[in-house]
XYZ file of C-alpha atoms in Angstrom:
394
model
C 5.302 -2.661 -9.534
C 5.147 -0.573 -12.643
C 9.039 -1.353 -13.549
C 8.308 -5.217 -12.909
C 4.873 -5.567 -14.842
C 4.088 -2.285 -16.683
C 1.296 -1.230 -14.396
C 1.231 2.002 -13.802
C -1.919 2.161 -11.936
C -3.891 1.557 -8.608
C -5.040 -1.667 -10.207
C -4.497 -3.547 -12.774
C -6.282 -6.184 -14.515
C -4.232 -8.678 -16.498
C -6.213 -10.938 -18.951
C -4.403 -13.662 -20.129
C -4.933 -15.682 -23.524
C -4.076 -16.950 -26.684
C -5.751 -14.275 -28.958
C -4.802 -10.719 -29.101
C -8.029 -9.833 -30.344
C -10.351 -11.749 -27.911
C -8.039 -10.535 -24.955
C -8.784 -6.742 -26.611
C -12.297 -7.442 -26.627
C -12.468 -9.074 -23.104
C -10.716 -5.625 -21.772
C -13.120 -2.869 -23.353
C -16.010 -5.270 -21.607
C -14.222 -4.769 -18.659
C -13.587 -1.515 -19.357
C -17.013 -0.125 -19.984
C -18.193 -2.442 -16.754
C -15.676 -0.805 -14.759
C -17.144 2.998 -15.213
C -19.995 2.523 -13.010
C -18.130 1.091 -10.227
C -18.457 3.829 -7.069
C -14.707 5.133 -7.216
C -13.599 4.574 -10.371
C -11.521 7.565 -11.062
C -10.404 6.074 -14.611
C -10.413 2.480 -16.039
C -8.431 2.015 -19.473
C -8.256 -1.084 -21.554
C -4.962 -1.597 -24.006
C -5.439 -1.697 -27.601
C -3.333 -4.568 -28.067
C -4.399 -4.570 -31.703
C -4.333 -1.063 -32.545
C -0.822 -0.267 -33.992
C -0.427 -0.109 -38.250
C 2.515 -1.633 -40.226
C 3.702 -1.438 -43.559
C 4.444 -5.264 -44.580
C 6.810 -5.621 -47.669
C 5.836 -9.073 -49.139
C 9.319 -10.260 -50.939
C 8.200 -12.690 -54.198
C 10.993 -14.908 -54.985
C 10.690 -15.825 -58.472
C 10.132 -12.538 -59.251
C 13.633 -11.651 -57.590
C 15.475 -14.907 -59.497
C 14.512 -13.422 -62.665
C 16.009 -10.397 -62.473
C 19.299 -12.245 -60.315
C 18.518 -10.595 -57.365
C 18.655 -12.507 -53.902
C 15.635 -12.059 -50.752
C 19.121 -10.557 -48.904
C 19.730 -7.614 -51.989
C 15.816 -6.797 -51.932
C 16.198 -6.615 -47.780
C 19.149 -4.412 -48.019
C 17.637 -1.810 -49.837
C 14.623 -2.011 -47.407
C 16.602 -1.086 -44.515
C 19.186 1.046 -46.348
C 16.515 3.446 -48.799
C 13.579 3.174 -46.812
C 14.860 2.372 -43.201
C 18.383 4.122 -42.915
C 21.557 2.411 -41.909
C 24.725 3.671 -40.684
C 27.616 3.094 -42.503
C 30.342 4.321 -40.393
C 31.162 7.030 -37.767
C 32.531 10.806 -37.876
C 35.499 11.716 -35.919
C 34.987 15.482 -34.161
C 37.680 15.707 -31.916
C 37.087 13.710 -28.381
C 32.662 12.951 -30.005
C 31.594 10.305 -32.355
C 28.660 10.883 -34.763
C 26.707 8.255 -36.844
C 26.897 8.822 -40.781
C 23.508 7.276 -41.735
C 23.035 6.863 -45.444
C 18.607 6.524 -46.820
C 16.623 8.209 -49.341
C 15.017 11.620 -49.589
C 11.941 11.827 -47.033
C 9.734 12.920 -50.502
C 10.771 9.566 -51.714
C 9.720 7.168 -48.976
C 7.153 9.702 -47.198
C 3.730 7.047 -48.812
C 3.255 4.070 -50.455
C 3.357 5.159 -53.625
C 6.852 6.511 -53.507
C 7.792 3.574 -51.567
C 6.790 1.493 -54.716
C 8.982 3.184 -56.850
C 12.522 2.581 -55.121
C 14.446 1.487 -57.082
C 17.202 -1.811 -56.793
C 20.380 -2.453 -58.448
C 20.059 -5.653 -60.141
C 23.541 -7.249 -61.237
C 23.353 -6.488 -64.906
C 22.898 -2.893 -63.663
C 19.635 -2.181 -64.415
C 17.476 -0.277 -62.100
C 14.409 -1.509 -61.326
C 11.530 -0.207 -58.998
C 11.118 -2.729 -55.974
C 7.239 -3.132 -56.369
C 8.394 -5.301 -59.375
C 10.000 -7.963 -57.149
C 7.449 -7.244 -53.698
C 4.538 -6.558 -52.879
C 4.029 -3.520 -50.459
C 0.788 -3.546 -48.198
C -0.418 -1.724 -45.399
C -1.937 -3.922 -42.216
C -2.710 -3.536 -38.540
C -1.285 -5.248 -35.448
C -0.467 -5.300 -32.154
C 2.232 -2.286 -31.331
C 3.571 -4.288 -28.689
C 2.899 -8.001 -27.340
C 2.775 -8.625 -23.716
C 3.740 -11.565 -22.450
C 2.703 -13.137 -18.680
C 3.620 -16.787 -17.298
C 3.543 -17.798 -20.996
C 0.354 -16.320 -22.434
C -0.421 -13.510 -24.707
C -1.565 -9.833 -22.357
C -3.169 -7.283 -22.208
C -4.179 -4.454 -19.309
C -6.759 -2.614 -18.022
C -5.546 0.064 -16.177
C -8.035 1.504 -13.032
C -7.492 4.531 -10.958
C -9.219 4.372 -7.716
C -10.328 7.393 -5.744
C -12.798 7.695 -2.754
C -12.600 4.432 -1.062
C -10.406 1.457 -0.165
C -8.364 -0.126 -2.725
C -9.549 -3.630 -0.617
C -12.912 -3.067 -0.556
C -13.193 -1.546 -4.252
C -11.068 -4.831 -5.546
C -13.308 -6.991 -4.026
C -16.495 -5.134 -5.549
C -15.176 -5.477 -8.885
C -14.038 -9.312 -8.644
C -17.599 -9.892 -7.748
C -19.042 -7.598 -10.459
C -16.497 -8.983 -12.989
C -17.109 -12.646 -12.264
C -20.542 -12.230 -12.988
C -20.993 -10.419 -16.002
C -18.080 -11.037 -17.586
C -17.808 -14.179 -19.289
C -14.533 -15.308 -20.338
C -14.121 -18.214 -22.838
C -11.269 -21.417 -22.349
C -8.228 -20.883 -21.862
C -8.545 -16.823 -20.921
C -7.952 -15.876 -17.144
C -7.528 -12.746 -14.841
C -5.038 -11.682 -12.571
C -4.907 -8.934 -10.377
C -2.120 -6.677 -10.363
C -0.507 -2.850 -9.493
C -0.544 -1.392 -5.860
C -3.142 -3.808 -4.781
C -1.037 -6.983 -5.418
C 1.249 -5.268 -2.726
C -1.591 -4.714 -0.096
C -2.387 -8.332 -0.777
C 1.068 -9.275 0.233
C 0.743 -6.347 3.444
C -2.627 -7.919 4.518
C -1.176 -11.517 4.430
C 2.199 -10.137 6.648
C 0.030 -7.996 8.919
C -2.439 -10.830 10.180
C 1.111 -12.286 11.351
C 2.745 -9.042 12.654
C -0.775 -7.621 14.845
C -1.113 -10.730 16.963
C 2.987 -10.923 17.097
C 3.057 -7.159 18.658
C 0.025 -7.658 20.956
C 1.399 -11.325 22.259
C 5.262 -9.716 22.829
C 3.694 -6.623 24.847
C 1.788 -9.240 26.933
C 5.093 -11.097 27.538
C 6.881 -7.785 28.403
C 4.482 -6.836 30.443
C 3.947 -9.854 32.551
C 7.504 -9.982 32.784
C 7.462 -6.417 34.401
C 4.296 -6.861 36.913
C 4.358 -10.975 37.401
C 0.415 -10.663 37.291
C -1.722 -11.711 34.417
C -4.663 -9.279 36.025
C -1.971 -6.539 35.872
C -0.664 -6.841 32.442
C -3.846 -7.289 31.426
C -5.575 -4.235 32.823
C -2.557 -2.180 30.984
C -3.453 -3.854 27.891
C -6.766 -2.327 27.902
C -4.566 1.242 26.939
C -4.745 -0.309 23.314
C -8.455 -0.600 22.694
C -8.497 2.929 24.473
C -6.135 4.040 21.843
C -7.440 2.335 18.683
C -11.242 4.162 19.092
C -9.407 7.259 19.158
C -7.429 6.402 15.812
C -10.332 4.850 13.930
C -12.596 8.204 14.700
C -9.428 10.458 13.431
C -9.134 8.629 10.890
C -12.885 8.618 9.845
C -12.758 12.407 9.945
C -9.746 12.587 7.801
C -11.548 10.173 5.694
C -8.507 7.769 5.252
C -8.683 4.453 4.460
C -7.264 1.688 5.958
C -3.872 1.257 4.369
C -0.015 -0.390 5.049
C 1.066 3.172 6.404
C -1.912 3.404 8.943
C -1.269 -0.304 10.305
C 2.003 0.878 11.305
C 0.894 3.696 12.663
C -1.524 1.525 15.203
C 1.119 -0.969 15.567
C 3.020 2.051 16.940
C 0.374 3.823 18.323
C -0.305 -0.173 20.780
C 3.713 0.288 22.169
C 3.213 3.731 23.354
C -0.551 3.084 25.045
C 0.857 0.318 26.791
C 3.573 2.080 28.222
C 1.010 4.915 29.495
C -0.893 1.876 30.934
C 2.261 0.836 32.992
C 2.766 4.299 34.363
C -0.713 4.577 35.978
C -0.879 0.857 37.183
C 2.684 1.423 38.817
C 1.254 4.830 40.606
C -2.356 3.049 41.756
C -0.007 0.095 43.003
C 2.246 2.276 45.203
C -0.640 4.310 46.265
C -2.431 1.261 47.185
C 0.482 -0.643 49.015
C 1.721 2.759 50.530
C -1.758 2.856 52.644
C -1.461 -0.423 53.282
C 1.752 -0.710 54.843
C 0.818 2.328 56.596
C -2.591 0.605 58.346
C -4.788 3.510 56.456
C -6.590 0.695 53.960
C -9.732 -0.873 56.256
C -12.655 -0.050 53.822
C -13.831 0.707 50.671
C -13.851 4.199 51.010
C -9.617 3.996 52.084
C -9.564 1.983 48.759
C -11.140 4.576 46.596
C -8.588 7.622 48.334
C -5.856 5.566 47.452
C -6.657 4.966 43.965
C -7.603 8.719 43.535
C -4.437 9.508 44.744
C -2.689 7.227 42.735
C -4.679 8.757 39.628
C -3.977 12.134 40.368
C -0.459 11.833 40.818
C -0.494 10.304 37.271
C -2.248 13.101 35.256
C 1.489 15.283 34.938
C 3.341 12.802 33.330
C 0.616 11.226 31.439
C -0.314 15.078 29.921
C 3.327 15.590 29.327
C 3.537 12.483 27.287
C 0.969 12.784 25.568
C 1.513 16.346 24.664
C 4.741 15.432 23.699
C 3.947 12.888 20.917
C 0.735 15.404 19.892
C 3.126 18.048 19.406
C 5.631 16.002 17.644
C 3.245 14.596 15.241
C 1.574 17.429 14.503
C 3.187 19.394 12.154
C 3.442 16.048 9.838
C 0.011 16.702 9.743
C 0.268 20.171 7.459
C 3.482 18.430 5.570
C 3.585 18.581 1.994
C 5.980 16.768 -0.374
C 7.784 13.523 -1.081
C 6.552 11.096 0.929
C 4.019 13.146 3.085
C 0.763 11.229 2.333
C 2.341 7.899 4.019
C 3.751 10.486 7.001
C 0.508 11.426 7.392
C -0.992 7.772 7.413
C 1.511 6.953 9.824
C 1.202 9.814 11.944
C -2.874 9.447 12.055
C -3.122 6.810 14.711
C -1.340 8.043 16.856
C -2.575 11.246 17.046
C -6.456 10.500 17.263
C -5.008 7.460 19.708
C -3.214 9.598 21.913
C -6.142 11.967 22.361
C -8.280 8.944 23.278
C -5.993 6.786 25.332
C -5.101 9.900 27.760
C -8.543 10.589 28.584
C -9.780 6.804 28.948
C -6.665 5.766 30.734
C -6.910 8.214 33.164
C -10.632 7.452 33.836
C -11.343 4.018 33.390
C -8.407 2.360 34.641
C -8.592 3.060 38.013
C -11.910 2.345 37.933
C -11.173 -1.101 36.642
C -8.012 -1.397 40.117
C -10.500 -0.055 42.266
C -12.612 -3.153 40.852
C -9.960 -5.761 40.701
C -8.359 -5.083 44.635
C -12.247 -4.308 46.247
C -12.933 -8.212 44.964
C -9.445 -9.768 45.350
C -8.922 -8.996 48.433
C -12.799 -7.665 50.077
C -12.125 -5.249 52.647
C -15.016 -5.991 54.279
C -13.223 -9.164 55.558
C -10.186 -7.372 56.958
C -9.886 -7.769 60.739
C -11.347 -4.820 62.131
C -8.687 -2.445 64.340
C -9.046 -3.826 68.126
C -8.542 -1.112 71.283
C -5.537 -1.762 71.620
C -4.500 -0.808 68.167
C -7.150 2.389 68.469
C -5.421 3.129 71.622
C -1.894 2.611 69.971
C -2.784 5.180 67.368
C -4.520 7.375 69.735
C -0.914 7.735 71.404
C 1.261 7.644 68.433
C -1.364 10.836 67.569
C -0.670 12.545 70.355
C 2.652 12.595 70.299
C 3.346 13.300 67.101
């Protein structure tokens, strides 16, 4: 952002006119506005007027009288007072400028300046304040130009909150005390045109990611209650990640969307895992005739739980201890690692402990009322007296 519009800040505010001077005067208002803001760290308007010149005021007829041409007055300008090179100095394979101007005690003010001197062509010498007028005035050191109009910037460093949030403070605050005449606008610029432009992609790429691992995961289970019930591991996940990042006090930012964008993928496929246990706990005690009541239901999906606790600890302690250490990381780059890394970690945490308690609550749930146990045929004698034997002589 900096190399394509100069801003070399959070934020920046571009004011755009016609007038140097008004668009000065419009950024110290905004300026001194901005200080109060909760989370202004710094907020500097650019002296767009601020830079001094020394004008040399050529007067023709002066010139013609002594034969001299605006081009012979100009040359001595940029040759006596300026410096030009003349030609080049050969030192074996290097090449160094021979640059030809006047003493620095003889151009160092004004005064002195007055008193160069010009060749005229009857070979007289005389100084150039006969022939020009020599004045000092003030300007802008550099224009700025944006989408056709005259610039300037206010430069504001945000600290201790949301670049979102503060922007949309200091529109508000902005649009109502600051009053800015025809033809002058504001745009909004730095790292918070680029969040502008995340925010826009993200309310595309969120829905995207939660639709596909729908799709994936009905593709996988054929059942809208099943895929459904796993997609409840990304809600699990997410309170974990906002509360970690609340402690950490980070702000919601590009790196810690893609962190719960990752963070959704891996709950999800923790979700899968325990639904596939409960559902071969479940069918296992059903094929083997040990599923008649509600009390057969809740063994099974205990047992389908507790088989999953292993492999969901060792994932989960996995991807802690992996994303740990970016944690303590310092460097290049390590303030987005941690953003990234965030997420996942305070999602892990979360999803492990709520997936492993409230989703087989939830199957226990779903199978007691799909399919009510209480209307299952109840075993006859002859089934009683089947198992009896198989009992027996086993």
């Amino acid at each position: 952002e900096m190399l394509a519009t100069g801003i070399r800040s959070n934020l920046g505010i571009q004011i755009l006119g016609p007038d140097l001077a008004e668009i000065e005067r419009i950024g110290l208002e905004i300026e001194g506005l901005l200080q109060a803001v909760p989370g202004t760290r710094s907020a500097y308007a650019e002296r767009v007027t601020g830079g001094y010149y020394l004008d040399v005021h050529i007067n023709r007829e002066e010139a013609a009288r002594y034969g001299l041409t605006v081009e012979d007055v100009e040359d001595v300008i940029e040759s006596a007072i300026g410096g030009k090179n003349i030609t080049q100095t050969v030192e074996g394979r290097e090449r160094y400028p021979v640059n030809v101007r006047y003493l620095r005690e003889l151009r160092d003010d004004p005064e002195a300046l007055r008193r160069v001197l010009i060749a005229t062509p009857t070979g007289t010498q005389i100084p150039i304040a006969q022939v020009a007028h020599i004045t000092m005035t003030s300007g802008p050191p550099a224009i700025r130009d944006e989408n056709g109009s005259l610039a300037g910037i206010v430069f504001v460093d945000v600290t201790g909150r949301d670049l979102g949030g503060y922007v949309a403070e200091v529109q508000r605050l902005v649009g109502e005390r600051v009053a800015l005449p025809a033809g002058y606008s504001l745009a909004w610029g730095g790292q918070f045109l680029y969040l502008e432009r995340a925010k826009a992609r993200l309310k595309i790429v969120v829905p995207v990611t939660i639709v596909l691992i729908f799709v994936l995961l009905y593709l996988n289970f054929g059942s809208v209650t099943r895929s459904l019930i796993v997609l409840l591991s990304v809600p699990f996940g997410v309170v974990g990640a906002v509360v970690f990042l609340y402690l950490l006090h980070y702000h919601l930012s590009v790196a810690v969307w893609v962190g719960i964008i990752a963070l959704a993928g891996v709950a999800a496929e923790t979700g899968v895992v325990m639904i596939i246990f409960l559902d071969e706990a479940y069918e296992r005690r059903q094929r083997e005739g040990r599923l008649w009541s509600t009390a057969d239901l809740r063994e099974a999906v205990i047992e389908g739980a507790v088989q999953r606790v292993r492999p969901k600890m060792m994932t989960a302690s996995a991807i802690l201890l992996g994303l740990l250490p970016i944690m303590w990381s310092h460097g290049a780059g390590a303030d987005v690692m941690k953003r990234i890394a965030a997420p996942m970690i305070g999602g892990m945490i979360s999803s492990t402990i709520l997936t492993l308690l409230v989703i087989p609550a939830i199957y226990a749930l779903w199978r007691g009322c799909s399919v009510p146990l209480a209307d299952r045929p109840l075993p006859t004698n002859a089934d009683l007296a089947q198992e009896s034997t198989s009992i027996s002589e086993s």
